[in-house]
Structures are given as structure tokens and as C-alpha cells.
Amino acid sequence: MKRILITGGAGFIGSHLCERLLNKGNEVISLDNYFTGAKSNIIHLLDNPYFELIRHDVTMPFFIEIDEIYNMACPASPIHYQYNSIKTIKTSVMGAINMLGLAKRIKAKILQASTSEVYGDPKIHPQPETYWGNVNPIGPRSCYDEGKRCAESLFVNYHEQNNVRIKIARIFNTYGTRMHPYDGRVVSNFIVQALNGKDITIYGDGSQTRSFQYVDDLINGIIKLMETPDSITGPINIGNPDEFSIKELAEKIIEITGSKSKITFEPLPTDDPTQRKPDISKAKEILKWEPKIKLEEGLVKTIEYFKETLSL
Ligand code: NAD
Ligand code: UDP
């Protein structure tokens, strides 16, 4: 039995990770300040005596004896990370320093939830890990993108300077049950709009693309990465390479929900990436991992979840 700390454990991805690692027979500690996460995401795990909750902010130092750390704490949707952009940078950067310091001190293995946003608005398609990205350092997305890029740099430097055992996962757009219904992300927005019969708000002309990964596939990928030998540090892209335009996504959601919603077009936010698709050759080769859940299948599960939780 390993003792595992999950920062951001009450969030969308963190809660799935807590559940899976508990089911695998580990002791799991969730650390969260509940900025975007919620106890309701993990309430069903509270009967398990091997699960603990800690209310704490990763920007403050924290000490505990554990074997592994999954550093997931950070708001991930544009409206949440732009709400207090300075705090977002502090969460990524000071959170990484505090968790890396802890890992160094107790010799724990640590995984960083990095992001496809480190590629910015990419000029290379699909994006391999060797691509350095095209990020605006002073734009509205920079608090998130540059915070995550700095965190990657910190991870690599703690590894090289202090032999900390690190793993960097570059996570591409992920969706699924326990997404926040009002986080403004495209999948949650479109589903909630479709179920309410409201207009589906496409930003821009809807030709921009994303590659959507169902959360179960992501969890399989990051646990596999954590279990690799110490020589494997990443970064490794974890995402689904099936690429869709935002217009195609809207049409699929209208079709699956049978909604009468109409599509409307609104201005494209500044620095919105034009296209995004992971090159997952490294994950396939090193982790023997690839996503299994097709977009339709994942959307059906997610739509059911929103119907139940929002009583629609
Ligand atoms: P989320 O907002 O649901 O979860 C983040 C969790 O971190 C929340 O529970 C929140 O309360 C907590 N948190 C935020 N700031 C904190 C702080 N200062 N101290 C302690 N806890 C804090 O988002 P998510 O989608 O589950 O994302 C989890 C991680 O995965 C994030 O690091 C995100 O950057 C990364 N990621 C997510 C996606 C995606 O598509 N969902 C894509 C790439 C990377
Ligand atoms: N988007 C949209 N309508 C919405 C929400 C988002 O057209 O109601 C677009 C957004 O402009 C972007 C894409 O969908 O091009 C994905 O947005 P999201 O915020 O989910 O993720 P990210 O841009 O961070 O990949």
C-alpha cells in the first residue's frame, strides 16, 4: 500500500484520481483549498478509512510523509484561471516549489499536471513534446500558460539539481463526469445550453479545433506515467488525437441530446488557439497507452451526468 498525496483532489480530474488510486488499494490524501473543486466530488469516498481530506492552499508550505504526489492543484478553465490571474501564477509556481521541496525532503516521486497550453497557439500540428510552443507571455491566458511552463522548468531543475524523481504529463482538453457545469469550458457550456434549450454559443466561426479526451483515459495515462521507471521523466503528451472543430462538437451535442437549441456565433476570445491535437507517439511507445473512449461515448456519459446533477 502506498500513501499518495493529490493536490487539487476535490477537483474534476483530482476526484477521479482519488477514486481510482483508492480502488487500487492505496492510502490517499486529498489536499485542496476548494477554489474550483467541491467536497461533493469526493463525498462518496469519505467512508473509506484510507481516504483523508486536508483543506490547504498549495501556495503555502506543507509537510507530510508520503510516497507519491500528484500535483493537480490549479484552476483549469479560462474563466476560473483569469478570475485572479496573479493567484493562478502563484498556485502554479509556488505550488510547484512547495510540492517539489516536499518531494525532495521525503524522497517522494512527484507528477506534475502540465498542459497542452504550454504549446500556446501552436504553429506545428500535431504537437510533439519537442515543440517549444508559441505562447503570448503577456496575454489573458499567460497567467496559466506561463505558470505551467515555469512549473515544468522547476520540475526539470529539481530533478537535475536535487535528483527529485519527477514525471511531467502534458494533459490535453479533458472532459467527463464531475466537470463543473458553469466553468465556461466548451463541453460543459454546450451540454448545459443544449439541455436547457438555450442557444449554443460558438466563439468565432467554430473552425478552431480541439482534441477531447474522456477523463477515464486520462487517469489511466497519468497513473501509467507515475509507474514508469525513474529514468522516465517526460514531458509526455496525454490526450486523444481525434480532432474536432468546435462547430462539429456543437452539432454532436445537439444530436445526442436531441435539443432544439440554435447555434449562435460570438466574438472569439483573445489568443484563443486555432488548432490543437497531441502527437501521442511517446505515450504509445513508453507507456503502452492510448485513449480508448470515442467522443460520442464520452459525451453520452457526460450528458447523463449533467442531466442527473442539474435535474434536467
Ligand atoms: P479543477 O478546477 O476542477 O481542479 C483544480 C483543483 O485544484 C480544484 O479542486 C481547486 O479547488 C484546487 N485548487 C486550485 N488552486 C488551489 C490552491 N492554491 N491550493 C489548493 N488547491 C487548489 O480543474 P481540473 O480540470 O480538474 O484540472 C486539474 C489539473 O489538470 C490542473 O492542474 C489543470 O491545469 C490540469 N489540466 C486540466 C486540463 C483539462 O482539460 N481539464 C487540461 C490540461 C491540464
Ligand atoms: N468555446 C466556444 N463556446 C463556449 C466555450 C468555449 O466556442 O461556450 C470555444 C473556445 O473559444 C475555444 C474552445 O471552445 O476555442 C475550447 O474552449 P475551452 O475553454 O473549453 O478550452 P481551451 O480553449 O482552454 O482549450
Tab-separated table of C-alpha atoms and ligand atoms in Angstrom:
chain	number	residue	atom	x	y	z
A	1	MET	CA	0.000	0.000	0.000
A	2	LYS	CA	1.384	3.416	-0.998
A	3	ARG	CA	0.473	6.686	0.699
A	4	ILE	CA	-0.369	9.209	-2.027
A	5	LEU	CA	-0.973	12.964	-1.838
A	6	ILE	CA	-3.211	14.502	-4.504
A	7	THR	CA	-3.206	18.294	-4.590
A	8	GLY	CA	-6.422	19.539	-6.175
A	9	GLY	CA	-8.023	16.254	-5.083
A	10	ALA	CA	-11.523	17.767	-4.896
A	11	GLY	CA	-11.428	19.000	-8.496
A	12	PHE	CA	-12.747	17.398	-11.656
A	13	ILE	CA	-9.650	15.336	-12.535
A	14	GLY	CA	-8.327	15.104	-8.954
A	15	SER	CA	-11.524	13.471	-7.681
A	16	HIS	CA	-11.328	10.744	-10.342
A	17	LEU	CA	-7.694	10.190	-9.427
A	18	CYS	CA	-8.534	9.883	-5.695
A	19	GLU	CA	-11.212	7.320	-6.508
A	20	ARG	CA	-9.023	5.238	-8.833
A	21	LEU	CA	-5.983	5.208	-6.532
A	22	LEU	CA	-8.145	4.226	-3.531
A	23	ASN	CA	-9.677	1.417	-5.601
A	24	LYS	CA	-6.168	0.227	-6.412
A	25	GLY	CA	-5.601	-0.285	-2.665
A	26	ASN	CA	-3.645	2.871	-1.791
A	27	GLU	CA	-3.985	5.329	1.052
A	28	VAL	CA	-4.981	8.678	-0.474
A	29	ILE	CA	-4.824	12.196	0.930
A	30	SER	CA	-6.614	14.978	-0.931
A	31	LEU	CA	-5.256	18.490	-0.386
A	32	ASP	CA	-7.460	21.286	-1.714
A	33	ASN	CA	-8.480	24.884	-0.998
A	34	TYR	CA	-11.882	24.324	-2.725
A	35	PHE	CA	-11.460	27.299	-5.063
A	36	THR	CA	-12.911	25.410	-8.042
A	37	GLY	CA	-13.258	21.951	-6.512
A	38	ALA	CA	-16.022	20.766	-4.221
A	39	LYS	CA	-16.494	18.268	-1.431
A	40	SER	CA	-19.430	16.863	-3.388
A	41	ASN	CA	-16.923	15.472	-5.919
A	42	ILE	CA	-15.370	13.210	-3.264
A	43	ILE	CA	-18.152	12.812	-0.714
A	44	HIS	CA	-18.763	9.224	-1.846
A	45	LEU	CA	-15.177	8.352	-0.843
A	46	LEU	CA	-15.400	9.652	2.727
A	47	ASP	CA	-16.491	6.299	4.199
A	48	ASN	CA	-13.179	4.792	3.121
A	49	PRO	CA	-10.824	4.819	6.154
A	50	TYR	CA	-7.842	5.079	3.797
A	51	PHE	CA	-9.042	8.458	2.471
A	52	GLU	CA	-8.263	11.795	4.145
A	53	LEU	CA	-9.154	15.401	3.316
A	54	ILE	CA	-6.935	18.367	4.054
A	55	ARG	CA	-8.025	21.966	3.465
A	56	HIS	CA	-4.839	23.767	2.476
A	57	ASP	CA	-3.523	26.156	-0.151
A	58	VAL	CA	-0.522	24.889	-2.149
A	59	THR	CA	0.997	28.369	-2.186
A	60	MET	CA	1.834	27.720	1.492
A	61	PRO	CA	4.423	25.090	2.520
A	62	PHE	CA	3.044	21.752	3.641
A	63	PHE	CA	4.728	18.773	5.293
A	64	ILE	CA	3.576	15.174	5.354
A	65	GLU	CA	5.091	11.693	4.972
A	66	ILE	CA	4.010	10.187	1.655
A	67	ASP	CA	5.378	8.057	-1.210
A	68	GLU	CA	3.933	9.877	-4.204
A	69	ILE	CA	2.494	13.296	-5.067
A	70	TYR	CA	0.152	14.095	-7.955
A	71	ASN	CA	0.286	17.894	-8.262
A	72	MET	CA	-3.108	18.723	-9.797
A	73	ALA	CA	-3.964	21.926	-7.894
A	74	CYS	CA	-4.661	24.807	-10.292
A	75	PRO	CA	-7.838	26.266	-11.762
A	76	ALA	CA	-8.029	24.971	-15.336
A	77	SER	CA	-10.844	26.733	-17.151
A	78	PRO	CA	-10.191	30.199	-18.647
A	79	ILE	CA	-12.895	31.954	-16.577
A	80	HIS	CA	-11.562	30.416	-13.367
A	81	TYR	CA	-7.859	30.972	-14.003
A	82	GLN	CA	-8.451	34.546	-15.208
A	83	TYR	CA	-10.627	35.402	-12.160
A	84	ASN	CA	-7.485	36.089	-10.106
A	85	SER	CA	-4.612	35.803	-12.552
A	86	ILE	CA	-1.886	36.593	-10.006
A	87	LYS	CA	-3.178	33.868	-7.718
A	88	THR	CA	-3.135	31.453	-10.686
A	89	ILE	CA	0.560	32.161	-11.251
A	90	LYS	CA	1.245	31.742	-7.525
A	91	THR	CA	-0.638	28.436	-7.467
A	92	SER	CA	1.385	27.041	-10.378
A	93	VAL	CA	4.768	28.401	-9.387
A	94	MET	CA	4.721	28.482	-5.571
A	95	GLY	CA	2.630	25.307	-5.538
A	96	ALA	CA	5.324	23.579	-7.614
A	97	ILE	CA	8.117	24.911	-5.383
A	98	ASN	CA	6.327	23.780	-2.207
A	99	MET	CA	5.484	20.328	-3.547
A	100	LEU	CA	8.926	19.811	-5.097
A	101	GLY	CA	10.522	20.877	-1.802
A	102	LEU	CA	8.386	18.321	-0.002
A	103	ALA	CA	9.256	15.611	-2.571
A	104	LYS	CA	12.951	16.425	-2.180
A	105	ARG	CA	12.837	16.295	1.602
A	106	ILE	CA	10.964	12.990	1.894
A	107	LYS	CA	12.240	11.445	-1.373
A	108	ALA	CA	8.756	11.089	-2.838
A	109	LYS	CA	8.010	10.684	-6.529
A	110	ILE	CA	6.068	13.657	-7.957
A	111	LEU	CA	3.899	14.078	-11.060
A	112	GLN	CA	3.003	17.467	-12.492
A	113	ALA	CA	-0.313	18.087	-14.249
A	114	SER	CA	1.048	20.196	-17.087
A	115	THR	CA	-0.997	21.168	-20.094
A	116	SER	CA	-1.215	21.448	-23.865
A	117	GLU	CA	-1.344	25.213	-23.157
A	118	VAL	CA	2.476	25.122	-22.946
A	119	TYR	CA	2.252	24.919	-26.775
A	120	GLY	CA	0.137	28.117	-26.856
A	121	ASP	CA	-1.349	28.754	-30.311
A	122	PRO	CA	0.797	26.096	-31.986
A	123	LYS	CA	2.443	26.563	-35.354
A	124	ILE	CA	3.244	22.832	-35.587
A	125	HIS	CA	0.465	20.295	-35.994
A	126	PRO	CA	0.022	17.832	-34.302
A	127	GLN	CA	2.105	18.893	-31.305
A	128	PRO	CA	5.044	16.653	-30.287
A	129	GLU	CA	6.758	17.111	-26.901
A	130	THR	CA	9.828	18.504	-28.713
A	131	TYR	CA	7.847	21.577	-29.869
A	132	TRP	CA	8.669	24.664	-27.742
A	133	GLY	CA	5.340	26.333	-28.323
A	134	ASN	CA	4.013	29.726	-29.362
A	135	VAL	CA	2.841	31.428	-26.178
A	136	ASN	CA	1.967	35.100	-25.653
A	137	PRO	CA	3.742	35.944	-22.361
A	138	ILE	CA	1.537	38.979	-21.649
A	139	GLY	CA	-1.897	37.924	-22.937
A	140	PRO	CA	-5.003	36.932	-20.949
A	141	ARG	CA	-4.033	33.247	-20.999
A	142	SER	CA	-0.437	33.912	-19.925
A	143	CYS	CA	-1.084	33.547	-16.162
A	144	TYR	CA	-1.997	29.925	-16.806
A	145	ASP	CA	0.318	29.122	-19.728
A	146	GLU	CA	3.455	30.745	-18.335
A	147	GLY	CA	2.722	29.495	-14.790
A	148	LYS	CA	2.584	25.951	-16.130
A	149	ARG	CA	5.715	26.485	-18.256
A	150	CYS	CA	7.597	27.783	-15.215
A	151	ALA	CA	6.377	24.775	-13.218
A	152	GLU	CA	7.789	22.431	-15.882
A	153	SER	CA	11.097	24.255	-15.655
A	154	LEU	CA	11.081	23.927	-11.849
A	155	PHE	CA	10.371	20.197	-12.105
A	156	VAL	CA	13.240	19.647	-14.536
A	157	ASN	CA	15.631	21.732	-12.410
A	158	TYR	CA	14.737	19.959	-9.143
A	159	HIS	CA	15.337	16.690	-10.987
A	160	GLU	CA	18.706	17.741	-12.382
A	161	GLN	CA	19.965	19.613	-9.322
A	162	ASN	CA	18.460	17.549	-6.490
A	163	ASN	CA	17.650	14.172	-8.095
A	164	VAL	CA	13.945	14.560	-7.359
A	165	ARG	CA	12.023	11.797	-9.150
A	166	ILE	CA	9.708	13.720	-11.478
A	167	LYS	CA	7.057	12.973	-14.106
A	168	ILE	CA	5.529	15.658	-16.328
A	169	ALA	CA	2.198	14.918	-18.033
A	170	ARG	CA	1.073	17.404	-20.704
A	171	ILE	CA	-2.673	16.985	-20.486
A	172	PHE	CA	-4.862	17.915	-23.485
A	173	ASN	CA	-8.532	19.026	-23.220
A	174	THR	CA	-10.264	16.579	-20.885
A	175	TYR	CA	-13.991	16.260	-20.190
A	176	GLY	CA	-16.305	13.933	-18.298
A	177	THR	CA	-18.375	13.457	-15.172
A	178	ARG	CA	-17.754	15.911	-12.299
A	179	MET	CA	-16.788	18.764	-14.617
A	180	HIS	CA	-18.036	21.990	-13.099
A	181	PRO	CA	-21.275	22.763	-15.001
A	182	TYR	CA	-20.559	26.502	-15.073
A	183	ASP	CA	-16.800	26.560	-15.648
A	184	GLY	CA	-17.237	28.086	-19.104
A	185	ARG	CA	-15.387	25.295	-20.843
A	186	VAL	CA	-16.744	24.297	-24.196
A	187	VAL	CA	-18.021	20.795	-23.384
A	188	SER	CA	-19.815	21.800	-20.174
A	189	ASN	CA	-21.175	25.032	-21.721
A	190	PHE	CA	-22.593	23.302	-24.800
A	191	ILE	CA	-24.152	20.422	-22.827
A	192	VAL	CA	-25.782	22.704	-20.242
A	193	GLN	CA	-27.026	25.026	-23.014
A	194	ALA	CA	-28.397	22.092	-25.048
A	195	LEU	CA	-30.159	20.533	-22.053
A	196	ASN	CA	-31.736	23.880	-21.151
A	197	GLY	CA	-32.798	24.571	-24.751
A	198	LYS	CA	-30.677	27.751	-24.725
A	199	ASP	CA	-28.568	28.993	-27.657
A	200	ILE	CA	-25.266	27.164	-28.173
A	201	THR	CA	-22.597	29.872	-28.043
A	202	ILE	CA	-19.809	29.247	-30.537
A	203	TYR	CA	-16.946	31.718	-30.136
A	204	GLY	CA	-15.554	32.753	-33.531
A	205	ASP	CA	-16.716	30.796	-36.579
A	206	GLY	CA	-16.261	27.418	-34.864
A	207	SER	CA	-13.472	26.299	-37.199
A	208	GLN	CA	-10.917	26.211	-34.361
A	209	THR	CA	-10.145	22.646	-33.318
A	210	ARG	CA	-9.608	20.739	-30.083
A	211	SER	CA	-8.945	17.067	-29.328
A	212	PHE	CA	-11.151	15.908	-26.477
A	213	GLN	CA	-10.122	13.161	-24.097
A	214	TYR	CA	-12.514	11.386	-21.720
A	215	VAL	CA	-11.371	11.573	-18.096
A	216	ASP	CA	-11.073	7.776	-17.607
A	217	ASP	CA	-8.494	7.591	-20.414
A	218	LEU	CA	-6.518	10.440	-18.836
A	219	ILE	CA	-6.484	8.750	-15.416
A	220	ASN	CA	-5.150	5.522	-16.990
A	221	GLY	CA	-2.422	7.535	-18.720
A	222	ILE	CA	-1.194	9.524	-15.732
A	223	ILE	CA	-1.144	6.501	-13.407
A	224	LYS	CA	0.869	4.607	-16.035
A	225	LEU	CA	3.281	7.528	-16.242
A	226	MET	CA	3.688	7.618	-12.446
A	227	GLU	CA	4.508	3.889	-12.502
A	228	THR	CA	7.319	4.176	-15.083
A	229	PRO	CA	10.975	3.700	-14.029
A	230	ASP	CA	12.725	6.759	-12.550
A	231	SER	CA	14.604	7.354	-15.833
A	232	ILE	CA	11.298	8.379	-17.485
A	233	THR	CA	10.585	11.982	-16.545
A	234	GLY	CA	8.538	13.220	-19.506
A	235	PRO	CA	7.140	15.523	-20.590
A	236	ILE	CA	4.667	13.143	-22.207
A	237	ASN	CA	1.513	14.231	-24.023
A	238	ILE	CA	-1.629	12.589	-22.635
A	239	GLY	CA	-4.549	13.316	-24.909
A	240	ASN	CA	-6.876	11.947	-27.534
A	241	PRO	CA	-5.632	12.669	-31.075
A	242	ASP	CA	-9.162	12.610	-32.574
A	243	GLU	CA	-9.541	16.250	-33.602
A	244	PHE	CA	-12.866	18.079	-33.998
A	245	SER	CA	-13.826	21.624	-34.867
A	246	ILE	CA	-15.882	23.432	-32.219
A	247	LYS	CA	-18.770	23.573	-34.721
A	248	GLU	CA	-18.642	19.773	-35.082
A	249	LEU	CA	-18.709	19.447	-31.290
A	250	ALA	CA	-21.790	21.692	-31.083
A	251	GLU	CA	-23.564	19.627	-33.748
A	252	LYS	CA	-22.741	16.347	-31.992
A	253	ILE	CA	-24.060	17.608	-28.658
A	254	ILE	CA	-27.280	18.872	-30.283
A	255	GLU	CA	-27.722	15.494	-31.982
A	256	ILE	CA	-27.082	13.361	-28.840
A	257	THR	CA	-29.272	15.480	-26.558
A	258	GLY	CA	-31.995	15.856	-29.233
A	259	SER	CA	-32.030	19.539	-28.265
A	260	LYS	CA	-33.902	22.251	-30.151
A	261	SER	CA	-31.140	24.755	-29.333
A	262	LYS	CA	-29.891	27.018	-32.111
A	263	ILE	CA	-26.224	27.821	-32.712
A	264	THR	CA	-25.160	31.458	-32.248
A	265	PHE	CA	-21.759	32.974	-33.001
A	266	GLU	CA	-19.972	35.268	-30.520
A	267	PRO	CA	-16.568	37.005	-30.642
A	268	LEU	CA	-13.516	34.800	-30.324
A	269	PRO	CA	-11.579	35.453	-27.082
A	270	THR	CA	-8.071	36.952	-27.431
A	271	ASP	CA	-5.296	34.409	-28.097
A	272	ASP	CA	-7.748	31.517	-28.470
A	273	PRO	CA	-5.621	28.709	-30.010
A	274	THR	CA	-6.584	27.875	-33.613
A	275	GLN	CA	-5.858	24.177	-33.505
A	276	ARG	CA	-4.765	21.584	-31.028
A	277	LYS	CA	-4.010	17.881	-31.392
A	278	PRO	CA	-1.498	15.800	-29.457
A	279	ASP	CA	1.170	13.676	-31.063
A	280	ILE	CA	0.935	10.679	-28.712
A	281	SER	CA	3.740	8.542	-30.212
A	282	LYS	CA	5.749	8.870	-26.984
A	283	ALA	CA	2.829	7.791	-24.755
A	284	LYS	CA	2.133	4.830	-27.037
A	285	GLU	CA	5.757	3.718	-27.060
A	286	ILE	CA	6.774	4.393	-23.452
A	287	LEU	CA	3.505	3.923	-21.543
A	288	LYS	CA	1.874	1.444	-23.957
A	289	TRP	CA	-1.118	3.746	-23.563
A	290	GLU	CA	-3.637	5.230	-25.931
A	291	PRO	CA	-7.147	6.577	-25.359
A	292	LYS	CA	-9.977	4.089	-25.823
A	293	ILE	CA	-13.126	6.199	-25.433
A	294	LYS	CA	-14.540	7.819	-28.562
A	295	LEU	CA	-16.045	11.305	-28.341
A	296	GLU	CA	-19.675	10.126	-28.782
A	297	GLU	CA	-19.333	7.549	-25.999
A	298	GLY	CA	-17.778	10.043	-23.583
A	299	LEU	CA	-20.352	12.700	-24.428
A	300	VAL	CA	-23.237	10.311	-23.704
A	301	LYS	CA	-21.812	9.602	-20.205
A	302	THR	CA	-21.165	13.293	-19.547
A	303	ILE	CA	-24.632	14.345	-20.740
A	304	GLU	CA	-26.220	11.738	-18.421
A	305	TYR	CA	-24.157	13.140	-15.527
A	306	PHE	CA	-25.275	16.716	-16.186
A	307	LYS	CA	-28.913	15.614	-16.571
A	308	GLU	CA	-28.776	13.943	-13.150
A	309	THR	CA	-26.826	16.595	-11.253
A	310	LEU	CA	-28.746	19.538	-12.678
A	311	SER	CA	-32.077	17.628	-12.626
A	312	LEU	CA	-32.675	18.438	-16.317
B	1	NAD	P1	-10.405	21.858	-11.441
B	1	NAD	O1	-10.504	23.326	-11.347
B	1	NAD	O2	-11.656	21.052	-11.426
B	1	NAD	O3	-9.455	21.288	-10.298
B	1	NAD	C1	-8.422	22.008	-9.708
B	1	NAD	C2	-8.457	21.760	-8.217
B	1	NAD	O4	-7.369	22.469	-7.595
B	1	NAD	C3	-9.739	22.282	-7.558
B	1	NAD	O5	-10.245	21.324	-6.670
B	1	NAD	C4	-9.292	23.542	-6.833
B	1	NAD	O6	-10.096	23.858	-5.717
B	1	NAD	C5	-7.864	23.181	-6.484
B	1	NAD	N1	-7.000	24.350	-6.267
B	1	NAD	C6	-6.893	25.449	-7.061
B	1	NAD	N2	-5.998	26.303	-6.555
B	1	NAD	C7	-5.523	25.733	-5.408
B	1	NAD	C8	-4.592	26.127	-4.419
B	1	NAD	N3	-3.949	27.298	-4.495
B	1	NAD	N4	-4.361	25.291	-3.377
B	1	NAD	C9	-5.008	24.118	-3.268
B	1	NAD	N5	-5.918	23.684	-4.172
B	1	NAD	C10	-6.166	24.484	-5.235
B	1	NAD	O7	-9.567	21.546	-12.774
B	1	NAD	P2	-9.217	20.165	-13.472
B	1	NAD	O8	-9.764	20.233	-14.846
B	1	NAD	O9	-9.546	19.024	-12.610
B	1	NAD	O10	-7.634	20.305	-13.600
B	1	NAD	C11	-6.742	19.639	-12.718
B	1	NAD	C12	-5.317	19.862	-13.189
B	1	NAD	O11	-5.141	19.364	-14.514
B	1	NAD	C13	-4.927	21.344	-13.225
B	1	NAD	O12	-3.600	21.483	-12.759
B	1	NAD	C14	-5.012	21.688	-14.708
B	1	NAD	O13	-4.149	22.731	-15.038
B	1	NAD	C15	-4.619	20.377	-15.348
B	1	NAD	N6	-5.159	20.265	-16.719
B	1	NAD	C16	-6.506	20.096	-16.921
B	1	NAD	C17	-6.989	20.019	-18.220
B	1	NAD	C18	-8.458	19.808	-18.516
B	1	NAD	O14	-8.836	19.771	-19.682
B	1	NAD	N7	-9.307	19.639	-17.538
B	1	NAD	C19	-6.110	20.115	-19.310
B	1	NAD	C20	-4.763	20.316	-19.051
B	1	NAD	C21	-4.287	20.371	-17.761
B	2	UDP	N1	-15.744	27.881	-26.816
B	2	UDP	C1	-16.916	28.190	-27.521
B	2	UDP	N2	-18.054	28.388	-26.809
B	2	UDP	C2	-18.127	28.277	-25.464
B	2	UDP	C3	-16.940	27.949	-24.744
B	2	UDP	C4	-15.766	27.773	-25.467
B	2	UDP	O1	-16.911	28.280	-28.746
B	2	UDP	O2	-19.218	28.460	-24.903
B	2	UDP	C5	-14.508	27.655	-27.590
B	2	UDP	C6	-13.298	28.444	-27.093
B	2	UDP	O3	-13.275	29.722	-27.682
B	2	UDP	C7	-12.171	27.540	-27.571
B	2	UDP	C8	-12.744	26.137	-27.459
B	2	UDP	O4	-14.149	26.292	-27.428
B	2	UDP	O5	-11.894	27.803	-28.928
B	2	UDP	C9	-12.294	25.388	-26.212
B	2	UDP	O6	-12.515	26.226	-25.094
B	2	UDP	P1	-12.243	25.756	-23.607
B	2	UDP	O7	-12.376	26.952	-22.748
B	2	UDP	O8	-13.082	24.574	-23.307
B	2	UDP	O9	-10.750	25.212	-23.619
B	2	UDP	P2	-9.329	25.809	-24.127
B	2	UDP	O10	-9.571	27.000	-25.010
B	2	UDP	O11	-8.604	26.168	-22.886
B	2	UDP	O12	-8.757	24.691	-24.882
